[in-house]
Coordinates of C-alpha atoms in Angstrom, one line a residue:
M1 CA -12.7 -15.2 24.6
A2 CA -9.6 -17.2 24.2
E3 CA -7.5 -14.1 24.5
E4 CA -9.4 -12.6 27.5
L5 CA -9.2 -15.8 29.6
G6 CA -5.4 -15.5 29.6
V7 CA -5.7 -12.4 31.9
F8 CA -8.6 -13.7 34.0
I9 CA -6.5 -15.1 36.9
P10 CA -7.3 -12.1 39.2
Y11 CA -11.0 -12.6 38.6
V12 CA -11.2 -16.2 39.7
G13 CA -9.5 -15.8 43.1
G14 CA -5.8 -15.6 42.1
V15 CA -3.2 -18.1 41.2
D16 CA -4.5 -20.7 43.6
H17 CA -7.7 -21.1 41.6
A18 CA -6.2 -20.6 38.1
N19 CA -7.0 -24.2 37.2
V20 CA -10.7 -23.3 36.8
L21 CA -9.7 -21.4 33.6
L22 CA -8.2 -24.5 32.0
P23 CA -11.4 -26.4 30.9
P24 CA -12.8 -23.6 28.7
L25 CA -9.4 -23.0 27.1
E26 CA -9.0 -26.8 26.6
T27 CA -12.2 -26.7 24.6
L28 CA -11.1 -23.7 22.6
C29 CA -7.8 -25.5 21.8
T30 CA -9.8 -28.1 19.8
V31 CA -11.8 -25.7 17.5
E32 CA -11.2 -25.6 13.8
E33 CA -10.4 -21.9 13.5
T34 CA -6.6 -21.5 13.7
C35 CA -6.5 -18.1 15.2
V36 CA -8.8 -19.1 18.0
R37 CA -6.6 -22.1 18.8
E38 CA -3.4 -20.0 18.7
K39 CA -4.9 -17.5 21.2
A40 CA -6.1 -20.3 23.5
V41 CA -2.6 -21.8 23.5
E42 CA -1.1 -18.4 24.2
S43 CA -3.5 -17.9 27.1
L44 CA -2.8 -21.4 28.5
C45 CA 1.0 -20.6 28.4
R46 CA 0.4 -17.3 30.2
I47 CA -1.7 -19.0 32.9
G48 CA 0.6 -22.0 33.2
S49 CA 3.6 -19.8 33.7
Q50 CA 2.0 -18.3 36.8
M51 CA 0.5 -21.5 38.3
K52 CA 2.2 -23.3 41.2
D53 CA 4.2 -26.4 40.5
T54 CA 1.8 -28.7 42.4
N55 CA -1.2 -27.3 40.4
L56 CA 0.7 -27.7 37.1
V57 CA 1.3 -31.4 37.8
E58 CA -2.3 -31.9 39.0
F59 CA -4.2 -30.0 36.3
F60 CA -1.9 -28.7 33.5
V61 CA 0.1 -31.8 32.6
P62 CA -3.1 -34.0 32.3
L63 CA -4.6 -31.3 30.0
V64 CA -1.5 -31.5 27.8
K65 CA -1.7 -35.3 27.7
R66 CA -5.4 -35.2 26.8
L67 CA -4.9 -32.7 24.0
A68 CA -1.9 -34.8 22.7
A69 CA -4.1 -37.9 22.6
G70 CA -7.0 -36.0 21.0
E71 CA -8.8 -37.8 18.2
W72 CA -9.1 -34.7 16.1
F73 CA -5.8 -33.2 14.8
T74 CA -6.6 -29.7 16.1
A75 CA -6.2 -30.8 19.7
R76 CA -2.8 -32.4 18.9
V77 CA -1.6 -29.3 17.1
S78 CA -2.4 -27.2 20.1
A79 CA -0.8 -29.6 22.5
C80 CA 2.6 -29.1 20.9
G81 CA 2.7 -25.4 22.1
L82 CA 2.2 -26.4 25.7
F83 CA 5.0 -28.9 26.5
H84 CA 7.6 -26.2 27.4
I85 CA 5.3 -25.0 30.2
A86 CA 4.3 -28.4 31.5
Y87 CA 7.8 -30.0 31.4
P88 CA 10.0 -28.1 34.0
S89 CA 7.6 -28.7 36.9
A90 CA 6.9 -32.4 36.2
P91 CA 8.5 -35.2 38.2
D92 CA 11.1 -37.4 36.4
S93 CA 8.6 -40.1 35.6
L94 CA 6.2 -37.6 34.0
K95 CA 9.1 -35.9 32.2
A96 CA 10.0 -39.2 30.5
E97 CA 6.3 -39.6 29.5
L98 CA 6.1 -36.0 28.1
R99 CA 9.2 -36.6 26.0
S100 CA 7.8 -39.8 24.6
V101 CA 4.4 -38.1 23.8
Y102 CA 6.2 -35.2 22.0
S103 CA 8.2 -37.8 20.0
Q104 CA 5.0 -39.4 18.9
L105 CA 3.5 -36.0 17.9
C106 CA 6.6 -35.5 15.7
Q107 CA 5.8 -38.7 13.8
D108 CA 2.0 -38.0 13.6
D109 CA 0.1 -38.9 10.5
M110 CA -1.1 -35.4 10.0
P111 CA 1.4 -32.9 8.5
M112 CA -0.2 -30.0 10.5
V113 CA 0.7 -31.8 13.7
R114 CA 4.3 -32.4 12.6
R115 CA 4.5 -28.8 11.6
S116 CA 3.4 -27.6 15.0
A117 CA 5.8 -30.0 16.7
A118 CA 8.7 -28.7 14.5
T119 CA 7.8 -25.1 15.3
N120 CA 7.7 -25.6 19.0
L121 CA 10.7 -28.0 19.3
G122 CA 13.2 -25.2 20.1
K123 CA 11.0 -23.9 23.1
F124 CA 10.6 -27.5 24.4
A125 CA 14.3 -28.2 24.0
A126 CA 15.2 -25.1 26.0
T127 CA 13.5 -26.5 29.1
M128 CA 15.1 -29.9 28.8
E129 CA 18.2 -31.4 30.6
A130 CA 21.4 -31.5 28.5
T131 CA 21.6 -35.3 28.5
H132 CA 18.2 -35.7 26.9
L133 CA 18.8 -32.8 24.6
K134 CA 21.7 -34.7 22.9
T135 CA 19.9 -38.0 22.7
E136 CA 16.1 -37.8 22.4
I137 CA 15.7 -34.3 21.0
M138 CA 18.4 -34.6 18.4
Q139 CA 16.8 -37.9 17.2
I140 CA 13.4 -36.1 16.9
F141 CA 15.1 -33.2 15.1
E142 CA 16.8 -35.5 12.6
D143 CA 13.5 -37.2 11.9
L144 CA 11.8 -33.9 11.2
T145 CA 14.6 -32.8 8.9
Q146 CA 14.0 -35.9 6.7
D147 CA 10.2 -35.4 6.6
D148 CA 8.6 -35.9 3.2
Q149 CA 6.6 -32.7 3.5
D150 CA 8.6 -29.5 2.7
S151 CA 6.4 -27.5 5.0
V152 CA 7.7 -29.6 7.9
R153 CA 11.4 -29.4 6.8
L154 CA 11.4 -25.7 6.4
L155 CA 10.1 -25.3 10.0
A156 CA 13.0 -27.6 11.1
V157 CA 15.4 -25.0 9.6
E158 CA 14.2 -22.6 12.3
G159 CA 14.9 -25.4 14.8
C160 CA 18.5 -25.5 13.6
A161 CA 19.2 -22.0 14.9
A162 CA 17.3 -22.5 18.2
L163 CA 18.9 -25.9 18.9
G164 CA 22.3 -24.6 17.9
K165 CA 22.2 -22.0 20.7
L166 CA 21.5 -24.8 23.3
L167 CA 24.2 -27.2 22.2
Q168 CA 28.0 -27.0 22.8
P169 CA 29.9 -25.8 19.7
Q170 CA 31.4 -29.2 19.0
D171 CA 27.9 -30.9 19.2
C172 CA 26.5 -28.1 17.0
V173 CA 29.2 -28.9 14.4
A174 CA 28.5 -32.6 14.6
H175 CA 24.7 -32.5 14.6
I176 CA 23.5 -29.2 13.2
L177 CA 26.1 -28.3 10.5
P178 CA 25.4 -31.4 8.2
V179 CA 21.7 -30.6 8.4
I180 CA 22.2 -27.0 7.3
V181 CA 24.5 -28.0 4.4
N182 CA 21.9 -30.6 3.2
F183 CA 19.1 -28.2 3.6
S184 CA 20.9 -25.6 1.4
Q185 CA 20.6 -28.2 -1.4
D186 CA 17.1 -29.3 -0.6
K187 CA 14.9 -30.2 -3.6
S188 CA 12.2 -27.7 -2.3
W189 CA 13.0 -24.0 -3.0
R190 CA 10.9 -23.1 0.2
V191 CA 13.4 -25.0 2.4
R192 CA 16.4 -23.4 0.6
Y193 CA 14.7 -20.0 1.0
M194 CA 14.4 -20.6 4.7
V195 CA 18.0 -21.5 5.0
A196 CA 19.0 -18.3 3.1
N197 CA 16.9 -16.3 5.5
Q198 CA 18.3 -18.0 8.7
L199 CA 21.9 -18.5 7.6
Y200 CA 23.3 -15.6 9.6
E201 CA 21.8 -17.0 12.8
L202 CA 23.0 -20.5 11.9
C203 CA 26.5 -19.2 11.4
E204 CA 26.5 -17.7 14.9
A205 CA 25.4 -21.1 16.3
V206 CA 28.2 -23.1 14.6
G207 CA 31.0 -20.6 15.1
P208 CA 33.5 -18.8 12.8
E209 CA 35.8 -21.7 11.6
P210 CA 33.0 -24.1 10.5
T211 CA 31.3 -21.1 8.8
K212 CA 34.4 -20.5 6.7
S213 CA 34.9 -24.1 5.7
E214 CA 31.4 -25.4 5.4
L215 CA 28.8 -22.6 5.2
V216 CA 30.5 -20.3 2.7
P217 CA 30.1 -22.8 -0.1
A218 CA 26.5 -23.4 1.0
Y219 CA 25.9 -19.6 0.9
V220 CA 27.5 -19.2 -2.5
R221 CA 25.2 -21.9 -3.8
L222 CA 22.2 -20.0 -2.4
L223 CA 23.3 -16.8 -4.0
R224 CA 23.4 -18.6 -7.3
D225 CA 20.1 -20.5 -6.8
N226 CA 17.9 -21.0 -9.8
E227 CA 14.9 -19.6 -7.8
A228 CA 14.6 -15.8 -7.6
E229 CA 13.0 -16.0 -4.1
V230 CA 16.0 -17.8 -2.7
R231 CA 18.4 -15.3 -4.3
I232 CA 16.4 -12.4 -2.9
A233 CA 16.7 -13.9 0.7
A234 CA 20.4 -14.7 0.2
A235 CA 21.2 -11.3 -1.3
G236 CA 19.6 -9.5 1.6
K237 CA 22.2 -11.1 3.9
V238 CA 25.3 -10.3 1.9
T239 CA 26.6 -7.6 4.3
K240 CA 25.9 -9.6 7.5
F241 CA 27.6 -12.7 6.1
S242 CA 30.6 -10.7 4.9
R243 CA 31.1 -9.3 8.4
I244 CA 31.5 -12.8 9.8
L245 CA 34.3 -13.5 7.2
N246 CA 37.5 -11.5 6.8
A247 CA 37.9 -9.1 3.9
E248 CA 40.0 -11.5 1.9
L249 CA 37.4 -14.3 2.0
A250 CA 34.6 -11.9 1.3
I251 CA 36.4 -10.7 -1.8
Q252 CA 37.3 -14.2 -2.9
H253 CA 33.9 -15.9 -2.4
I254 CA 31.1 -13.3 -2.0
L255 CA 32.1 -10.5 -4.3
P256 CA 31.9 -12.6 -7.5
C257 CA 28.4 -13.5 -6.6
V258 CA 27.5 -9.9 -5.8
K259 CA 28.7 -8.9 -9.3
E260 CA 26.4 -11.5 -10.8
L261 CA 23.5 -10.5 -8.7
S262 CA 23.9 -6.8 -9.7
S263 CA 22.8 -7.8 -13.2
D264 CA 20.3 -10.4 -12.1
S265 CA 17.3 -10.9 -14.3
S266 CA 14.9 -10.3 -11.3
Q267 CA 14.5 -6.7 -10.3
H268 CA 13.6 -7.9 -6.7
V269 CA 17.0 -9.6 -6.4
R270 CA 18.8 -6.4 -7.5
S271 CA 16.6 -4.4 -5.1
A272 CA 17.4 -6.7 -2.2
L273 CA 21.1 -6.4 -3.1
A274 CA 21.0 -2.6 -3.4
S275 CA 19.5 -2.3 0.1
V276 CA 22.5 -3.9 1.8
I277 CA 25.5 -3.7 -0.6
M278 CA 26.6 -0.3 0.8
G279 CA 27.3 -2.0 4.1
M280 CA 30.0 -4.1 2.5
A281 CA 32.2 -1.1 2.0
P282 CA 33.4 -0.9 5.6
V283 CA 34.0 -4.7 5.5
L284 CA 36.1 -4.7 2.3
G285 CA 38.1 -1.5 3.1
K286 CA 38.9 1.5 0.9
E287 CA 41.0 -0.1 -1.9
A288 CA 38.6 -3.0 -2.6
T289 CA 35.6 -0.7 -2.4
I290 CA 37.0 1.6 -5.0
E291 CA 38.1 -1.2 -7.3
Q292 CA 35.3 -3.7 -6.9
L293 CA 32.2 -2.1 -5.3
L294 CA 32.1 1.3 -7.0
P295 CA 31.4 -0.1 -10.5
I296 CA 28.5 -2.2 -9.0
F297 CA 27.1 0.9 -7.2
L298 CA 27.2 2.8 -10.4
S299 CA 25.4 0.1 -12.4
L300 CA 22.7 -0.2 -9.7
L301 CA 22.3 3.6 -9.6
K302 CA 21.5 3.4 -13.3
D303 CA 19.1 0.4 -12.9
E304 CA 15.9 0.7 -14.9
F305 CA 13.8 0.0 -11.8
P306 CA 13.3 2.9 -9.3
D307 CA 13.3 0.7 -6.2
V308 CA 16.9 -0.4 -7.0
R309 CA 18.1 3.2 -7.5
L310 CA 16.3 4.3 -4.3
N311 CA 17.9 1.6 -2.2
I312 CA 21.4 2.7 -3.3
I313 CA 20.8 6.4 -2.8
S314 CA 19.5 6.0 0.8
K315 CA 22.7 4.3 1.9
L316 CA 25.4 6.4 0.2
D317 CA 26.7 7.8 3.5
Q318 CA 28.1 4.3 4.4
V319 CA 30.4 4.5 1.3
N320 CA 31.4 8.0 2.0
Q321 CA 32.8 7.0 5.4
V322 CA 35.1 4.5 3.6
I323 CA 36.3 6.1 0.4
G324 CA 36.0 9.8 1.3
I325 CA 33.9 12.6 -0.3
D326 CA 36.3 13.5 -3.1
L327 CA 36.2 10.1 -4.7
L328 CA 32.5 9.8 -4.0
S329 CA 31.8 13.1 -5.7
Q330 CA 33.9 12.3 -8.7
S331 CA 32.4 8.8 -9.3
L332 CA 28.8 9.0 -8.0
L333 CA 27.8 12.6 -8.2
P334 CA 27.2 12.6 -11.9
A335 CA 24.8 9.7 -11.4
I336 CA 23.1 11.6 -8.5
V337 CA 22.6 14.7 -10.6
E338 CA 21.1 12.4 -13.3
L339 CA 18.7 10.9 -10.7
A340 CA 17.7 14.3 -9.5
E341 CA 15.7 14.5 -12.8
D342 CA 14.5 10.9 -12.7
R343 CA 11.1 10.3 -14.1
H344 CA 9.9 8.5 -10.9
W345 CA 9.1 11.1 -8.3
R346 CA 10.0 8.8 -5.4
V347 CA 13.6 8.7 -6.7
R348 CA 13.7 12.5 -6.9
L349 CA 12.3 12.6 -3.4
A350 CA 15.0 10.3 -2.1
I351 CA 17.7 12.5 -3.7
I352 CA 16.3 15.6 -2.1
E353 CA 16.3 14.1 1.3
Y354 CA 19.9 13.1 0.8
I355 CA 21.0 16.6 -0.4
P356 CA 21.6 18.3 3.0
L357 CA 23.8 15.4 4.1
L358 CA 25.7 15.6 0.8
G359 CA 26.0 19.3 1.1
S360 CA 27.5 19.1 4.6
Q361 CA 30.0 16.6 3.4
L362 CA 30.9 18.3 0.1
G363 CA 31.2 21.8 1.6
V364 CA 29.7 25.0 0.5
G365 CA 31.9 25.7 -2.6
F366 CA 31.4 22.3 -4.2
F367 CA 27.7 22.4 -3.4
D368 CA 27.2 25.8 -5.1
D369 CA 28.9 24.6 -8.3
K370 CA 27.1 21.3 -8.7
L371 CA 23.8 21.1 -6.8
G372 CA 22.6 24.7 -6.1
A373 CA 20.6 25.0 -9.3
L374 CA 19.0 21.6 -8.8
C375 CA 17.6 22.7 -5.4
M376 CA 15.8 25.6 -7.1
K377 CA 14.6 23.5 -10.0
W378 CA 12.8 21.1 -7.6
L379 CA 10.6 24.0 -6.3
Q380 CA 8.9 24.0 -9.7
D381 CA 8.4 20.2 -9.9
K382 CA 5.1 18.9 -11.1
V383 CA 4.6 16.7 -8.0
Y384 CA 3.5 18.4 -4.7
S385 CA 5.6 16.1 -2.5
I386 CA 8.7 17.1 -4.4
R387 CA 8.0 20.8 -4.1
D388 CA 7.2 20.5 -0.4
A389 CA 10.4 18.4 0.2
A390 CA 12.4 21.0 -1.8
A391 CA 11.1 23.8 0.5
N392 CA 12.2 21.8 3.5
N393 CA 15.5 21.1 1.8
L394 CA 16.2 24.9 1.5
K395 CA 15.5 25.3 5.2
R396 CA 18.0 22.5 6.1
L397 CA 20.6 23.9 3.8
A398 CA 20.2 27.4 5.3
E399 CA 20.7 25.8 8.8
E400 CA 23.8 24.0 7.5
F401 CA 25.5 26.8 5.6
G402 CA 24.2 29.8 7.7
P403 CA 21.9 32.8 7.0
E404 CA 24.5 34.8 5.1
W405 CA 25.0 32.0 2.5
A406 CA 21.2 31.6 2.3
M407 CA 20.7 35.3 1.8
Q408 CA 23.1 35.2 -1.1
H409 CA 22.2 31.9 -2.8
I410 CA 18.7 30.9 -1.8
V411 CA 16.5 34.0 -0.9
P412 CA 16.9 36.0 -4.1
Q413 CA 16.1 32.9 -6.3
V414 CA 13.1 32.0 -4.2
L415 CA 11.7 35.5 -4.2
E416 CA 12.0 35.7 -8.0
M417 CA 9.6 32.8 -8.3
V418 CA 6.7 34.7 -6.5
N419 CA 5.5 36.1 -9.8
N420 CA 5.3 32.7 -11.5
P421 CA 2.0 32.5 -13.5
H422 CA 1.1 29.1 -12.0
Y423 CA -0.5 29.5 -8.5
L424 CA 0.9 26.2 -7.2
Y425 CA 4.4 27.4 -7.7
R426 CA 3.6 30.7 -6.0
M427 CA 2.2 28.7 -3.1
T428 CA 5.5 26.8 -2.8
V429 CA 7.3 30.1 -2.5
I430 CA 5.0 31.1 0.4
R431 CA 5.7 27.7 2.0
A432 CA 9.5 28.2 1.5
I433 CA 9.4 31.6 3.1
S434 CA 7.5 30.3 6.2
L435 CA 10.3 27.6 6.6
L436 CA 13.2 30.0 6.0
A437 CA 12.0 32.9 8.2
P438 CA 13.0 31.2 11.6
V439 CA 16.4 30.4 10.2
M440 CA 17.1 33.8 8.7
G441 CA 16.1 35.8 11.8
S442 CA 14.1 39.0 12.4
E443 CA 16.0 41.5 10.3
I444 CA 16.1 39.6 7.0
T445 CA 12.5 38.4 7.5
C446 CA 11.3 42.0 7.9
S447 CA 13.3 43.5 5.1
K448 CA 13.1 40.7 2.5
L449 CA 10.5 38.0 3.2
L450 CA 7.6 39.9 4.8
P451 CA 7.1 42.4 1.9
V452 CA 6.7 39.4 -0.5
V453 CA 4.2 37.8 1.8
V454 CA 2.2 41.0 2.1
T455 CA 2.2 41.4 -1.7
A456 CA 1.0 37.8 -2.1
S457 CA -2.0 38.7 0.2
K458 CA -3.4 40.6 -2.9
D459 CA -3.2 37.4 -5.1
R460 CA -6.3 36.6 -7.1
V461 CA -6.3 32.9 -5.9
P462 CA -7.9 32.2 -2.5
N463 CA -5.5 29.2 -1.8
I464 CA -2.6 31.7 -1.9
K465 CA -4.4 34.1 0.3
F466 CA -5.3 31.7 3.1
N467 CA -1.8 30.3 3.0
V468 CA -0.5 33.9 3.4
A469 CA -2.7 34.2 6.5
K470 CA -1.1 31.0 7.9
V471 CA 2.4 32.3 7.1
L472 CA 1.7 35.7 8.7
Q473 CA 0.6 33.8 11.9
S474 CA 3.9 31.9 11.9
L475 CA 5.9 35.1 11.5
I476 CA 4.4 36.8 14.6
P477 CA 6.9 35.3 17.1
I478 CA 9.9 36.1 14.7
V479 CA 9.4 39.8 14.1
D480 CA 9.2 42.8 16.4
H481 CA 5.9 43.9 17.9
S482 CA 6.0 47.2 16.0
V483 CA 6.2 45.3 12.7
V484 CA 3.3 43.1 13.7
E485 CA 1.1 46.2 14.4
S486 CA 2.2 48.2 11.4
T487 CA 2.3 45.5 8.7
I488 CA 0.9 42.1 9.8
R489 CA -2.3 43.1 11.6
P490 CA -3.5 45.4 8.8
C491 CA -2.9 42.7 6.2
L492 CA -4.8 40.1 8.3
V493 CA -7.7 42.5 8.8
D494 CA -7.9 43.0 5.0
L495 CA -7.9 39.2 4.5
S496 CA -10.6 38.7 7.2
E497 CA -13.0 40.7 4.9
D498 CA -12.2 38.6 1.9
P499 CA -15.1 37.2 -0.1
D500 CA -13.8 33.6 0.2
V501 CA -14.9 31.8 3.4
D502 CA -11.6 29.9 3.8
V503 CA -9.5 33.0 3.6
R504 CA -11.7 34.7 6.2
Y505 CA -11.4 31.7 8.5
F506 CA -7.6 31.5 8.5
A507 CA -7.2 35.3 8.7
N508 CA -9.5 35.3 11.8
Q509 CA -7.5 32.4 13.3
A510 CA -4.3 34.4 12.9
I511 CA -5.9 37.6 14.4
Q512 CA -7.1 35.5 17.4
S513 CA -3.6 34.1 17.8
L514 CA -2.2 37.7 17.6
S515 CA -4.6 38.9 20.4
H516 CA -3.8 35.9 22.5
D517 CA 0.0 36.5 22.2
M518 CA -0.5 40.2 23.2
M519 CA -2.5 39.2 26.3
S520 CA 0.0 36.6 27.4
S521 CA 2.9 39.0 26.9

């Protein structure tokens, strides 16, 4: 109900009569259920933003004041989210009263009310005149930053970034910077965690020079925090923070911490670092990347936890752009080959997805020497997702290196596997053929691929046969009409008389598709 009332203005006679929606929403703003109150506040904000100034002063502002003076804390919590709508339209005398009421809510006895006031302070401040912003709002903000409840202080951290954008740079340095530095040493790890999460936005608010002198030491402290959660949040911002600094400062201050974090006792810290560390390469430049970052990449690539290895693999192209493929292949390729046989299938999957990009960068000769055999080995993996990805990988490689290369290096090896005693591997071959055929073109499909598919239609396993029917259907647009009539149709007719119901179903589907194609052509 609270949500629907927010879009009810057209049904009550338009904006002129929007005030009739306020009483039910006011009641909903006082209920105990948090999600109902939040929806009611959202709807009131939506309605208030459409109301005329006179109606806002007459109906909306009194509603805000009633809620703010509510006996039960739920009303006061809801009131905090409405001030930014009521304030701009109010006359000066009412504006002063609203500022005073908000100030009282920030000092409320109930922590829930103070939390709501801290959360909404940035929105309220954005509607306020600059003179009051520097005096009253900054005083309120300072009180919230010294609150005895850490849940209030951590919300004040968010206010730092919001207020910083509203203030002039010199005011920001005077009022916001000391707060950030103090918060980075707060006794509550939740507050420090919030600072670590928000630090990049806070740096943007205070500007480059104060960042270098004041916030770099604060960030280094957070990277070395004794709580893993704080280190995780800080590690995830390593690249963003390094971009604000020049390469020299990043190498001097951030890199030593990165080296420590790469061998952190918490796998989650290492994982957070691995997801962003590759982005440091363009910041540090080629020489520092080779000397300082490559050893860290290698240690993370050999990490015992798969998520850490995965995060490094997925971002390798960022390093390639900086140090070049020759060096990357010498230093990281052995580790990649090792990971291609990793015991965790998701790591193997990430490597497979990276192979076509690696192939295009290494070139065909290097690829054949080092990675060609791996691509075939994956077709016989125990995990279906790996076999399927391997088949897709062959298609992408054929597109990258061309049909002639594929005819020489992929097709013969794939076709050899069609006699594998395990039906799942035979099915992978059928899947690979269906993906390769459009890339290889009509001639190779007819001479090399189609005979293998037709032979597979005589397989003893129904799963193979109904997949053959699907593949034959996909080959119809690729080959000549004469081949369809002489080879594909007879094969499908045989399959449509198979004892297995699924084989008959897919064969008939393919025959119908064939008839439809003939009629349309």
